[in-house]
Amino acid sequence: TFVMVLFVLVNTTDPERRRYAWKVITNTISVFMGVLFFSGNNTVMEDFFKQFGFSEGTMVVVHFMHCFVYIAVMMLTIGYITGVFGPNKSIDFSSDVWVYADAMLVNFEEEVVGVELKNIRAEQRKDTMAKMSTTVDEKFGLEVSVKKKTKLKEVAERRNKAWSILLAHMGGFAAIDACGEMQQHSAFRTSPLTAIIPVIIS
């Protein structure tokens, strides 16, 4: 029943309902993926460091370093995708390109190149303000709709959102685990007042 309700929500005629349905599904999947990846990494990390016989205090530091790794990777990933550094630095994310706008085509949302780009009606009549137009597919001779959009920017935004949300969830779970480990330390577990300190830190 639950799966059928999801099918109804993501295929409803109301675009707002579809958008929010996909948003909830995406965030839910991201949370569970974050839990899965963090739990696996955390188990391997604990088994690795505990074989050296580290003290309680050292293990608390290890858990906090685990959290900081996720935060650092998240910041570096955001910088890389958005062009702060790396090969994307020279990319102009504000440039408009023509893409196929027919959702029934296999190349939907792909950039129009080659002869099809020259066949775009708006380009032929030098209409620089046009956002929608048509072109002729050379292979089948069909006229298909195209639209102008900042494709590189949208792709970067999607990738940035996906990775930042996933790594943020993993960092959040790591912070909760680190503060829980801190609460179990002998210096904090002796009284309710000291046990609340890690809660404030988290």
Coordinates of C-alpha atoms in Angstrom, one line a residue:
T1 CA 0.0 0.0 0.0
F2 CA 2.8 2.4 0.9
V3 CA 4.6 1.8 -2.4
M4 CA 1.4 2.3 -4.3
V5 CA 0.8 5.6 -2.5
L6 CA 4.3 6.7 -3.5
F7 CA 3.5 5.9 -7.2
V8 CA 0.4 8.0 -7.0
L9 CA 2.2 10.9 -5.4
V10 CA 5.1 11.0 -7.9
N11 CA 2.7 10.7 -10.9
T12 CA 0.0 13.1 -9.8
T13 CA -0.9 15.9 -12.2
D14 CA -0.1 18.6 -9.6
P15 CA 3.5 19.6 -10.2
E16 CA 3.9 21.0 -6.6
R17 CA 2.8 17.6 -5.1
R18 CA 5.2 15.8 -7.4
R19 CA 8.1 18.1 -6.5
Y20 CA 7.5 17.7 -2.7
A21 CA 7.0 14.0 -3.0
W22 CA 10.3 13.6 -4.8
K23 CA 12.0 15.9 -2.3
V24 CA 10.8 13.8 0.7
I25 CA 11.8 10.6 -1.0
T26 CA 15.2 12.0 -1.8
N27 CA 15.9 13.2 1.7
T28 CA 14.7 9.9 3.2
I29 CA 17.0 7.9 1.0
S30 CA 19.9 10.3 1.8
V31 CA 19.4 9.9 5.5
F32 CA 19.3 6.1 5.3
M33 CA 22.4 6.0 3.0
G34 CA 24.2 8.3 5.5
V35 CA 23.3 5.9 8.4
L36 CA 24.5 2.9 6.3
F37 CA 27.9 4.5 5.3
F38 CA 28.6 5.9 8.7
S39 CA 27.8 2.7 10.6
G40 CA 30.1 0.7 8.3
N41 CA 32.9 3.2 8.5
N42 CA 32.5 3.6 12.3
T43 CA 32.6 -0.2 13.0
V44 CA 35.7 -0.6 10.9
M45 CA 37.4 2.4 12.6
E46 CA 36.6 1.2 16.1
D47 CA 37.8 -2.4 15.4
F48 CA 41.0 -0.9 13.9
F49 CA 41.9 1.5 16.7
K50 CA 40.8 -0.7 19.6
Q51 CA 43.4 -3.4 18.7
F52 CA 46.1 -0.9 19.8
G53 CA 44.6 -0.7 23.3
F54 CA 43.9 3.1 23.2
S55 CA 42.5 4.7 26.3
E56 CA 39.0 6.2 26.7
G57 CA 40.2 9.7 26.1
T58 CA 42.1 8.7 22.9
M59 CA 39.0 7.0 21.5
V60 CA 36.9 10.1 22.1
V61 CA 39.5 12.1 20.1
V62 CA 39.4 9.4 17.4
H63 CA 35.6 9.7 17.2
F64 CA 35.7 13.5 16.9
M65 CA 38.4 13.2 14.2
H66 CA 36.0 10.8 12.4
C67 CA 33.4 13.6 12.4
F68 CA 35.9 16.3 11.3
V69 CA 36.9 14.1 8.3
Y70 CA 33.3 14.1 7.0
I71 CA 33.1 17.9 7.4
A72 CA 36.4 18.4 5.7
V73 CA 35.5 16.1 2.8
M74 CA 32.1 17.8 2.4
M75 CA 33.8 21.3 2.2
L76 CA 36.4 20.0 -0.3
T77 CA 33.7 18.3 -2.4
I78 CA 31.6 21.5 -2.5
G79 CA 34.7 23.5 -3.5
Y80 CA 35.6 21.0 -6.3
I81 CA 32.1 20.8 -7.8
T82 CA 31.5 24.6 -7.7
G83 CA 34.8 25.4 -9.3
V84 CA 36.6 27.0 -6.3
F85 CA 39.6 24.8 -7.3
G86 CA 40.2 21.9 -9.7
P87 CA 39.3 21.5 -13.4
N88 CA 35.9 23.2 -12.9
K89 CA 37.5 26.5 -12.0
S90 CA 37.7 27.5 -15.7
I91 CA 34.1 26.6 -16.4
D92 CA 31.6 29.4 -17.0
F93 CA 28.5 28.1 -15.1
S94 CA 26.4 31.1 -16.3
S95 CA 26.6 30.2 -20.0
D96 CA 23.4 29.1 -21.8
V97 CA 23.4 26.1 -24.0
W98 CA 20.6 24.5 -26.1
V99 CA 19.3 21.1 -24.9
Y100 CA 16.7 18.7 -26.1
A101 CA 13.4 19.5 -24.3
D102 CA 11.3 16.5 -25.5
A103 CA 11.0 14.1 -22.5
M104 CA 10.1 11.2 -24.9
L105 CA 13.6 11.3 -26.5
V106 CA 16.5 9.2 -25.3
N107 CA 18.7 12.3 -25.4
F108 CA 16.4 14.4 -23.3
E109 CA 18.3 17.2 -21.5
E110 CA 21.5 16.5 -23.5
E111 CA 23.2 19.4 -25.2
V112 CA 22.4 20.0 -28.9
V113 CA 25.6 19.9 -31.0
G114 CA 26.7 19.6 -34.6
V115 CA 24.3 19.9 -37.4
E116 CA 21.2 19.9 -35.1
L117 CA 22.6 23.1 -33.4
K118 CA 22.8 24.8 -36.7
N119 CA 19.2 23.7 -37.5
I120 CA 17.7 25.4 -34.4
R121 CA 15.1 27.9 -35.7
A122 CA 16.1 30.6 -33.2
E123 CA 19.8 30.4 -34.2
Q124 CA 18.9 30.6 -37.9
R125 CA 16.9 33.8 -37.4
K126 CA 19.6 35.2 -34.9
D127 CA 17.1 35.4 -32.1
T128 CA 19.4 35.7 -29.0
M129 CA 16.5 36.3 -26.6
A130 CA 14.7 33.0 -27.4
K131 CA 14.6 30.3 -24.7
M132 CA 12.5 27.8 -26.6
S133 CA 12.7 26.7 -30.2
T134 CA 12.8 23.6 -32.5
T135 CA 15.5 21.8 -34.5
V136 CA 15.5 19.0 -37.1
D137 CA 16.9 15.6 -36.2
E138 CA 19.2 14.7 -39.0
K139 CA 18.9 10.9 -38.4
F140 CA 15.1 10.6 -38.5
G141 CA 14.1 14.0 -40.1
L142 CA 11.9 14.8 -37.1
E143 CA 11.4 18.3 -35.7
V144 CA 12.0 18.2 -32.0
S145 CA 11.7 20.9 -29.3
V146 CA 14.8 22.4 -27.6
K147 CA 15.3 24.9 -24.9
K148 CA 18.1 27.1 -23.8
K149 CA 19.3 26.7 -20.2
T150 CA 22.4 27.0 -17.9
K151 CA 23.0 23.2 -18.0
L152 CA 26.4 23.2 -16.4
K153 CA 25.1 25.3 -13.5
E154 CA 22.1 22.9 -13.0
V155 CA 24.3 19.8 -13.1
A156 CA 26.8 21.4 -10.6
E157 CA 23.9 22.3 -8.3
R158 CA 22.4 18.8 -8.4
R159 CA 25.8 17.1 -7.7
N160 CA 26.6 19.7 -5.0
K161 CA 23.3 19.1 -3.3
A162 CA 23.5 15.3 -3.5
W163 CA 27.0 15.0 -2.0
S164 CA 26.7 17.8 0.5
I165 CA 23.5 16.4 2.0
L166 CA 24.9 12.9 2.2
L167 CA 28.2 14.0 3.8
A168 CA 26.3 16.4 6.1
H169 CA 24.2 13.5 7.4
M170 CA 27.3 11.3 7.9
G171 CA 29.0 14.2 9.7
G172 CA 25.9 14.7 11.9
F173 CA 25.8 11.0 12.8
A174 CA 29.5 11.0 13.5
A175 CA 29.1 14.1 15.8
I176 CA 26.3 12.3 17.7
D177 CA 28.4 9.2 18.1
A178 CA 31.5 11.2 19.2
C179 CA 29.5 13.1 21.9
G180 CA 27.9 9.8 23.0
E181 CA 31.4 8.3 23.4
M182 CA 32.4 11.4 25.3
Q183 CA 29.5 11.0 27.7
Q184 CA 30.7 7.5 28.5
H185 CA 34.1 8.8 29.5
S186 CA 34.9 8.6 33.2
A187 CA 35.3 12.4 33.4
F188 CA 31.7 13.0 32.3
R189 CA 29.6 10.0 33.4
T190 CA 30.0 10.6 37.2
S191 CA 27.1 13.1 37.4
P192 CA 24.2 14.5 35.5
L193 CA 25.8 18.0 35.3
T194 CA 29.0 16.7 33.6
A195 CA 27.1 14.3 31.4
I196 CA 25.1 17.2 29.9
I197 CA 28.3 18.9 28.6
P198 CA 28.7 16.6 25.6
V199 CA 25.0 17.3 24.8
I200 CA 25.7 21.0 24.7
I201 CA 28.8 20.5 22.5
S202 CA 26.8 18.4 20.1

